[in-house]
Structures are given as C-alpha cells and as structure tokens.
Amino acid sequence: MAWNTNLRWRLPLSCLLLQAALVVLFGVFVRYSPDADAHWIEEKGSGNVSSDLDNEFYYRYPSFQDVHVMIFVGFGFLMTFLQRYGYSSVGFNFLLAAFGIQWALLMQGWLHSYHDGYIFVGVENLINADFCVGSVCVAFGALLGKVSPLQLLIMTLFQVTLFSVNEFILLSLLKVKDAGGSMTIHTFGAYFGLTVTWILYRPNLYQSKERQSAVYHSDLFAMIGTLFLWMYWPSFNSAVSNHGDAQHRAAINTYCSLAACVLTAVALSSALHKKGKLDMVHIQNATLAGGVAVGTAAEMMLMPYGSLIVGFICGIVSTLGFVYLTPFLESRLRIQDTCGIHNLHGIPGVIGGIVGAVTAACANVHTYGQEGLAHAFDFEVDDANWSASMQGSFQAAGIFVSLAMALVGGILVGIILKLPIWGQPADENCFDDTIYWEVPEDEKNEVSRPEDPTLKPSEP
C-alpha cells in the first residue's frame, strides 16, 4: 500500500474540529482573571489598589513578550538548519504552538486556576501556557522532518495533557521549585520526544540522508533562532518567579550560566575537530545548554560563580553529546534525534534537576535569612515540618517523576502516531518541504521519489 500524504481533507477537518471544540470549552469554562476583568476599576476605587501600574499586567507582560518570542521565533528558526525543510520548521512550529497554547490554558487552568466552576485567565496563565508549549517544541526537535502536521497536532494534544499532569504533581503535590522548567519543560519534553521517535524508528531513513544536512544559508537562519533564545533566556527562567529578589536573582543566574556556556562550547567544538575548526551545530545548540541547566535553581541562592560553573559544565557535556552520543543513540539504540535535543534539553535538564536538588538541600538561614528562606521555598516561618534536606529529596524525586511520565507517555503516544492514517512521509521523502507545502518553482529541481514503501532499495 502506498503512503498517502494528501492531507486535503484530514488536516482541514482536524484543525476546524479542534478549534471548534476549543471555542466551546473556552465559552463554558474560561473567564478573565480579576486583574483583567472590567470590575478591577472598582477594586481600584475602593482604595485597595493605588494605581493602574499595580495591575499584574505591568509586572508580567514584558516577560511574557520575551517568552512568546522564544517559542514562536526562537524555536521556530532554530530548526531551520535542514536545507529543504525551512517552511515546515517554522510553519509546523507555528501550528503546534498556536494549538498548544489554547489547550494548555484549559489543562493548566483546570489543575491550577479552577474556582467556582471557571478558569480565570491572566497574563501569568499565558506565560505558563507558553512554557507548556515550549516542552512540545522540544519534542518536535527529535521528530523534525519525519512526521506530518496531523501527527504533530495529535502529539501536541496528548503531550500538553501529560505535561500539565506532570507539572501539577511536581509543583502542587511535591512542592518542587522549578522556575525555569529544567525538569517540567526540558527533561520531560526531551525524553518524551526521544521515546516517540524511538517508537517511530525509520529503518530506511538513510535514503533521505542527503537532505538531513545543512547549507550555508540554512545554518545562518538557524543561528537567528539561537540568538533570540540566548538573549531572552533570562526572561524565560525568571518569568513566573516571585516579584522582587527571586525574579532578579533568576535573571542574573541565567545570564551568567549562558555566558560561561558559550566559551566552553566553543572551546570543545574546536578541540574536537582535527583541524581546530568550529562546528555550527555546536554553536547553535550547545551554547544554550547553560540556560536549560540553571532553570530549576535559577531563583535559588546559587550564587553567580555557581551559575558560571553550571554553564561551564554544560557547554562541555552538550558538545560532547553532539559529537559522540547522538551517533551512538542512532546506531545502537535506534533513536533518530534530528535536532539533538538529548544534548541541548535532555542531559542539561537532568543536570539542572540535580543542581536544584543540591542547592535546595544546602539552603540555610545564614544564606537566605529566616523570612527569605520561607519566602523562597513557600513555607510558613514557624513550619517545623519543612527542612532543607526534605526539600532536596522532593526536588530529586521530581526528576524521576518527569522521566517516568515522559517515557510512559512517549511510548503510548508513539504507538498512536505509528498508525498509518496520519499522512506521514515515506522514509525516502523525509526532510522535504515539497511533501506538504507549495514551494517556488526554482526549489522543485529535486523531485521527490514515489511514496511507495514496497520499494526495497539495497542497503548502503
């Protein structure tokens, strides 16, 4: 049976049905938060609010803007390195993110903001929805070039649901601190995506190998995504921290970690090349690992030198991963990781969880102050049940919960996506925009091969 990638009815119907369902659910459940509601003026008039600038919008919206740009521009352009897959990299990222933020507002709302039968949405909900979609964008990186837009919509539906449950377990039940999402966003997203791509293993993907490489201009476009992510990552890690010192500290820690990561990534990239040259893949990706790894401990008293150490280590580990681990995963474990998310998000995410657990376990009154310690870890000053070692243990448990949710969820979703009904491309037609996009005539000089899996080309 030939592969059918014609999505003329399947994709439009799926998009329209999903959006119609979202409209109904928003109509039933979603309302404005008090800070966005017209009644806020009455609160201001009663004297409880001194000015319009006290509205939550003015505290959170600058961070929301930065995070929003990271999701739609940063992640989108980071994946444009494939020479013939630029439309799909940016366009499919746009599609899954637009759907994902709506579904995330509902899922996270039901678990975190549901009161009196309604979900009350404010600007902080928008940031958290972007965080959730960030995890989906991470997973997309492992599947890039090998799935249809319909598969991505289905994956987003399930992953947002699993992300929200995992986030609820960590933040609400275990009381884990994870400001920048090293565990909830990066670890979960990376190992979920790796598990899905493992289930969707393509034995004849070598037939598309010539399109899995970059050209000069595609690498340059991808570097635009890197720079947007690198510049805005301090906002990402501090966006939902408590106003004041915690948010300030998270930005500083992330800033320092990212800076150190660049130098060690460049150093390792040059050292590992026999002629001392730099590899653009390392510069595009490994330079961001410091932002991932400092996420959990971002708002803790990690100290600037501690942040530099985290970035120093992650620049090395991530670059080594791209050189040695990615080929090993593909050849030995059948994990075809297109973007190398294991090296940028997976390993640094786990490192970030460990750094957060150790930093929390070392927290003390001398470093934080009595009130500062209680404020940083959200407990009452006179709460005898809280201890730093217990907080550290819960932080460590969060790593394993995220991994378990990612692996189990990835297997189940991978099995669903493996069904031959989603319009996925054949192995010989992966990494090619012409399968799902109308492209300019001068880009059609390389004709796609017939999508017939019965063709059995000889092994290379």
XYZ file of C-alpha atoms in Angstrom:
460
model
C 0.000 0.000 0.000
C 1.415 3.394 -0.994
C 1.802 6.170 1.572
C -0.855 8.839 1.168
C 0.440 12.287 2.171
C -2.500 14.170 0.675
C -3.979 15.963 3.696
C -6.620 17.926 1.797
C -9.489 16.722 3.988
C -7.752 15.281 7.026
C -5.784 18.398 8.020
C -8.561 20.987 7.466
C -11.135 18.856 9.298
C -8.774 18.217 12.194
C -7.891 21.900 12.581
C -11.507 23.040 12.346
C -12.831 20.385 14.743
C -10.126 21.058 17.301
C -10.670 24.814 17.125
C -14.440 24.437 17.356
C -14.055 22.239 20.439
C -11.729 24.828 21.992
C -14.240 27.619 21.334
C -16.950 25.635 23.147
C -14.681 24.776 26.091
C -13.495 28.382 26.418
C -17.085 29.567 26.338
C -18.065 27.192 29.132
C -15.027 27.442 31.395
C -12.760 30.447 30.721
C -13.215 33.908 32.215
C -10.904 36.873 32.814
C -8.859 36.983 35.999
C -9.668 39.847 38.431
C -6.761 41.904 37.050
C -8.151 41.608 33.510
C -11.830 41.999 34.398
C -13.714 45.295 34.000
C -14.594 45.147 37.712
C -10.931 45.828 38.503
C -11.678 49.558 38.371
C -13.996 49.088 41.371
C -11.157 47.443 43.287
C -9.002 50.419 42.432
C -11.722 52.828 43.510
C -12.111 51.106 46.894
C -8.535 52.034 47.783
C -7.057 48.537 47.686
C -5.088 49.432 44.552
C -3.144 52.674 44.354
C -2.702 52.985 40.570
C -3.100 51.233 37.246
C 0.566 50.214 37.443
C -0.318 47.806 40.262
C -2.128 45.629 37.745
C -0.404 42.268 37.236
C -0.135 43.041 33.527
C 2.613 45.608 34.051
C 4.718 43.189 36.123
C 4.413 40.156 33.894
C 3.827 41.333 30.320
C 7.470 42.228 29.498
C 8.494 38.681 30.471
C 5.553 37.261 28.526
C 6.690 39.093 25.393
C 10.164 37.601 25.676
C 8.903 34.064 26.290
C 6.423 34.369 23.421
C 9.200 35.397 21.034
C 11.292 32.431 22.185
C 8.508 29.960 21.426
C 7.480 31.251 18.005
C 10.699 32.804 16.672
C 13.481 31.203 18.699
C 12.418 27.569 18.497
C 10.982 28.006 15.011
C 14.152 29.379 13.439
C 16.488 27.147 15.455
C 15.081 24.215 13.494
C 15.567 25.759 10.038
C 19.048 24.248 9.671
C 17.733 21.494 7.371
C 18.415 22.600 3.785
C 14.975 21.739 2.362
C 12.754 21.925 5.435
C 12.613 25.617 6.366
C 8.894 26.080 5.640
C 7.989 23.090 7.775
C 10.338 24.001 10.626
C 8.829 27.455 11.130
C 5.312 26.672 9.881
C 4.695 23.462 11.816
C 6.183 25.019 14.954
C 3.717 27.895 14.470
C 0.816 25.450 14.075
C 1.534 23.248 17.091
C 2.294 26.256 19.306
C -0.920 28.075 18.355
C -2.988 24.984 19.114
C -0.938 24.061 22.164
C -1.300 27.370 23.997
C -5.087 27.164 23.796
C -5.223 23.587 25.063
C -2.636 24.421 27.749
C -4.739 27.316 29.057
C -7.530 24.814 29.617
C -5.480 21.924 31.020
C -3.358 24.068 33.331
C -6.418 26.109 34.217
C -8.390 23.062 35.348
C -5.474 21.978 37.529
C -4.264 25.343 38.881
C -6.800 28.149 38.307
C -10.200 26.471 38.565
C -12.537 28.210 41.031
C -16.321 28.257 41.290
C -16.681 26.387 38.024
C -14.435 28.684 35.956
C -10.830 29.047 34.837
C -9.669 32.614 35.467
C -7.055 33.641 32.892
C -4.497 36.401 33.319
C -1.096 37.191 31.860
C 0.658 34.653 34.113
C -1.553 31.925 32.616
C -0.356 32.991 29.175
C 3.272 32.594 30.275
C 2.626 29.148 31.727
C 0.836 28.094 28.533
C 3.898 29.171 26.556
C 6.067 27.132 28.929
C 3.910 24.095 28.254
C 4.187 24.593 24.502
C 7.947 25.018 24.902
C 8.052 21.400 26.013
C 6.181 20.382 22.846
C 8.636 22.382 20.710
C 11.482 20.482 22.381
C 9.889 17.136 21.493
C 9.244 18.359 17.938
C 13.004 18.754 17.549
C 13.527 14.994 17.785
C 10.804 14.306 15.192
C 11.676 17.134 12.820
C 11.376 16.135 9.164
C 9.830 12.724 9.813
C 6.214 13.447 10.754
C 3.153 15.064 9.227
C 1.403 18.172 10.600
C -1.519 15.930 11.563
C 0.776 13.786 13.696
C 2.100 16.938 15.357
C -1.408 18.095 16.268
C -2.184 14.706 17.820
C 1.137 14.695 19.679
C 0.509 18.214 20.971
C -2.936 17.223 22.248
C -1.521 14.365 24.310
C 1.751 15.982 25.347
C 0.099 19.133 26.695
C -2.201 16.914 28.752
C 0.678 14.847 30.135
C 2.795 17.957 30.731
C 0.019 19.564 32.764
C -0.425 16.454 34.920
C 3.334 16.143 35.458
C 3.582 19.840 36.312
C 0.725 19.509 38.801
C 2.392 16.541 40.518
C 5.729 18.341 40.820
C 4.637 21.881 41.691
C 1.431 21.269 43.647
C 1.883 17.854 45.266
C 5.659 17.569 45.744
C 6.074 21.359 46.156
C 9.107 21.298 43.885
C 10.721 24.587 42.850
C 11.385 24.648 39.100
C 11.276 28.280 37.969
C 12.903 27.741 34.576
C 11.479 24.277 33.963
C 14.648 22.160 33.836
C 12.507 19.199 34.905
C 8.960 20.052 33.854
C 9.807 21.560 30.451
C 13.187 20.330 29.255
C 13.626 16.894 30.852
C 10.016 15.914 30.224
C 9.913 17.351 26.691
C 13.231 15.839 25.633
C 12.660 12.293 26.856
C 9.059 12.328 25.674
C 10.236 13.297 22.184
C 13.090 10.778 22.217
C 10.720 7.993 23.231
C 8.246 8.892 20.486
C 10.981 8.978 17.843
C 12.252 5.619 19.129
C 8.791 4.117 18.598
C 8.595 5.737 15.148
C 12.015 4.402 14.122
C 12.561 4.521 10.351
C 14.905 1.739 9.148
C 15.344 3.244 5.678
C 15.890 6.857 6.717
C 19.342 6.748 5.092
C 17.503 7.274 1.790
C 16.852 10.879 2.902
C 20.311 11.489 4.394
C 21.325 13.984 1.723
C 18.522 16.306 2.886
C 19.304 15.899 6.581
C 22.309 18.195 6.267
C 22.545 21.983 6.296
C 23.658 24.519 3.716
C 25.255 27.891 4.397
C 22.070 29.985 4.440
C 20.009 27.433 6.413
C 22.621 27.365 9.189
C 22.587 31.158 9.240
C 18.798 31.198 9.672
C 19.102 28.666 12.494
C 21.645 30.914 14.195
C 18.988 33.647 14.301
C 16.873 31.298 16.415
C 19.861 30.611 18.670
C 20.488 34.297 19.311
C 16.831 35.018 20.094
C 16.756 32.117 22.563
C 20.099 33.078 24.105
C 19.138 36.721 24.623
C 15.696 36.051 26.080
C 16.505 33.013 28.230
C 16.948 35.118 31.412
C 13.330 36.248 30.938
C 12.244 32.641 30.390
C 13.768 31.406 33.651
C 12.523 34.364 35.687
C 9.103 34.927 34.086
C 6.925 33.344 36.793
C 9.229 33.829 39.792
C 8.001 35.893 42.718
C 8.294 39.651 42.175
C 11.379 41.198 43.684
C 14.551 39.396 44.650
C 13.609 35.958 43.268
C 12.930 37.250 39.760
C 16.020 39.447 39.886
C 18.187 36.542 41.041
C 16.825 34.172 38.378
C 17.759 36.592 35.588
C 21.290 37.059 36.944
C 21.905 33.332 37.396
C 20.697 32.546 33.878
C 22.706 35.393 32.365
C 25.917 34.107 33.956
C 25.332 30.455 33.078
C 24.611 31.227 29.431
C 27.734 33.360 29.090
C 30.021 30.665 30.527
C 28.385 28.021 28.351
C 29.328 29.823 25.141
C 33.043 29.796 25.911
C 33.220 26.128 26.849
C 31.073 25.081 23.884
C 33.361 26.978 21.506
C 36.429 25.515 23.215
C 35.196 21.923 22.928
C 33.935 22.361 19.372
C 37.384 23.494 18.246
C 39.260 20.926 20.339
C 37.237 18.015 18.970
C 37.874 18.921 15.317
C 41.147 17.570 13.935
C 41.885 20.941 12.304
C 40.550 23.033 15.183
C 37.529 24.328 13.266
C 34.155 25.182 14.798
C 31.016 23.179 14.059
C 27.916 25.346 13.581
C 25.706 22.633 15.134
C 27.570 23.042 18.425
C 27.381 26.836 18.332
C 23.655 26.774 17.545
C 22.754 24.349 20.312
C 25.377 23.663 22.978
C 25.702 27.388 23.731
C 22.113 27.305 25.070
C 22.578 24.355 27.437
C 23.546 26.632 30.332
C 20.107 28.241 30.268
C 18.454 24.832 30.459
C 20.626 23.550 33.308
C 20.243 26.572 35.565
C 16.438 26.599 35.241
C 15.492 24.706 38.414
C 17.919 26.571 40.668
C 17.516 29.913 38.887
C 15.684 31.657 41.719
C 17.670 29.941 44.486
C 20.829 31.344 46.081
C 23.063 29.526 43.606
C 25.469 32.493 43.559
C 26.894 33.954 40.334
C 30.016 31.783 40.488
C 27.785 28.720 40.892
C 25.887 29.724 37.763
C 29.159 30.086 35.880
C 30.171 26.587 36.975
C 26.846 25.146 35.757
C 27.264 26.839 32.369
C 30.911 25.754 32.180
C 29.991 22.101 32.711
C 27.003 22.098 30.365
C 28.894 23.647 27.466
C 31.315 20.723 27.680
C 28.724 17.989 28.227
C 26.401 19.199 25.476
C 29.153 19.483 22.872
C 30.489 16.032 23.730
C 26.947 14.736 23.354
C 26.632 16.072 19.817
C 29.964 14.553 18.815
C 29.730 11.129 20.442
C 26.296 10.430 21.948
C 23.962 11.317 19.064
C 25.627 8.876 16.616
C 25.619 6.201 19.333
C 21.892 6.648 20.027
C 21.057 6.311 16.334
C 23.316 3.345 15.554
C 22.851 1.339 18.756
C 19.533 2.375 20.324
C 17.587 3.256 17.130
C 16.841 6.776 18.361
C 16.880 9.164 15.389
C 17.198 12.563 17.085
C 17.081 15.125 14.266
C 17.966 18.233 16.308
C 19.996 16.592 19.053
C 17.515 17.510 21.781
C 19.108 14.949 24.087
C 22.231 17.107 24.225
C 20.529 20.504 24.483
C 17.498 19.689 26.648
C 17.689 16.117 27.963
C 21.074 15.865 29.671
C 21.215 19.563 30.701
C 17.651 19.228 32.052
C 18.676 16.317 34.269
C 21.791 18.237 35.354
C 19.529 21.184 36.167
C 17.312 18.968 38.311
C 20.358 17.684 40.197
C 21.734 21.207 40.677
C 18.337 22.304 42.005
C 18.154 19.376 44.450
C 21.661 20.016 45.795
C 21.114 23.777 46.052
C 17.809 23.289 47.871
C 19.338 20.730 50.257
C 22.094 23.228 51.121
C 19.682 26.101 51.815
C 20.022 27.602 55.299
C 19.068 30.619 57.372
C 22.571 32.070 57.118
C 22.361 32.248 53.317
C 18.704 33.244 52.905
C 17.659 34.743 56.241
C 14.683 33.330 58.130
C 11.979 35.131 56.160
C 13.904 34.855 52.906
C 14.172 31.077 53.286
C 10.442 30.742 53.952
C 9.621 33.019 51.020
C 11.981 31.227 48.627
C 10.525 27.784 49.324
C 6.924 28.773 50.111
C 6.509 27.594 53.692
C 5.493 29.258 56.939
C 8.345 30.630 59.042
C 7.315 28.517 62.036
C 6.639 25.343 59.994
C 8.554 22.598 61.814
C 7.754 20.039 59.094
C 9.923 21.742 56.459
C 13.644 21.122 56.185
C 16.230 21.761 53.501
C 17.080 18.076 53.200
C 13.420 17.191 52.719
C 13.084 19.882 50.026
C 16.170 18.490 48.310
C 14.666 14.997 48.388
C 11.445 16.207 46.798
C 13.461 18.064 44.163
C 15.328 14.848 43.321
C 12.050 12.922 43.199
C 10.785 15.425 40.642
C 13.476 14.310 38.192
C 12.341 10.686 38.341
C 8.653 11.580 38.108
C 9.310 13.686 34.997
C 11.352 10.899 33.413
C 8.695 8.292 34.181
C 5.887 10.449 32.778
C 7.938 11.171 29.659
C 8.884 7.564 28.953
C 5.476 6.021 29.586
C 3.628 8.831 27.822
C 6.065 8.761 24.906
C 5.523 5.037 24.355
C 1.739 5.379 24.338
C 1.697 8.434 22.073
C 4.310 6.877 19.776
C 2.113 3.817 19.289
C -0.824 6.055 18.349
C 1.287 8.098 15.913
C 2.593 4.923 14.277
C -0.841 4.162 12.829
C -0.747 4.590 9.018
C -3.582 7.113 8.924
C -1.840 10.395 9.694
C -0.319 11.144 6.274
C 3.303 10.680 7.337
C 6.009 10.718 4.635
C 7.829 7.624 3.450
C 11.441 7.135 4.525
C 12.770 8.300 1.161
C 10.797 11.579 1.324
C 11.645 12.835 4.808
C 13.131 16.312 5.403
C 11.458 17.730 2.290
C 9.073 20.709 2.251
C 7.547 19.727 -1.081
C 5.581 16.890 0.543
C 3.291 19.260 2.472
C 3.995 22.742 1.051
C 3.593 24.546 -2.217
C 7.123 25.821 -2.869
C 8.520 28.178 -5.548
C 9.307 26.532 -8.866
C 13.061 27.032 -8.558
C 13.022 24.935 -5.376
C 11.405 21.977 -7.140
C 14.535 20.994 -9.047
C 14.909 17.960 -6.841
C 11.855 15.780 -7.493
C 10.618 13.662 -4.609
C 10.684 9.934 -5.050
C 7.424 7.972 -5.280
C 5.983 7.289 -1.872
C 5.843 3.531 -2.086
C 7.194 1.579 0.885
C 7.201 -1.626 -1.192
C 10.278 -0.323 -2.984
C 13.226 -2.059 -1.347
C 16.454 -0.267 -2.228
C 19.660 -2.058 -1.444
C 21.309 -1.348 1.890
C 24.194 1.131 1.678
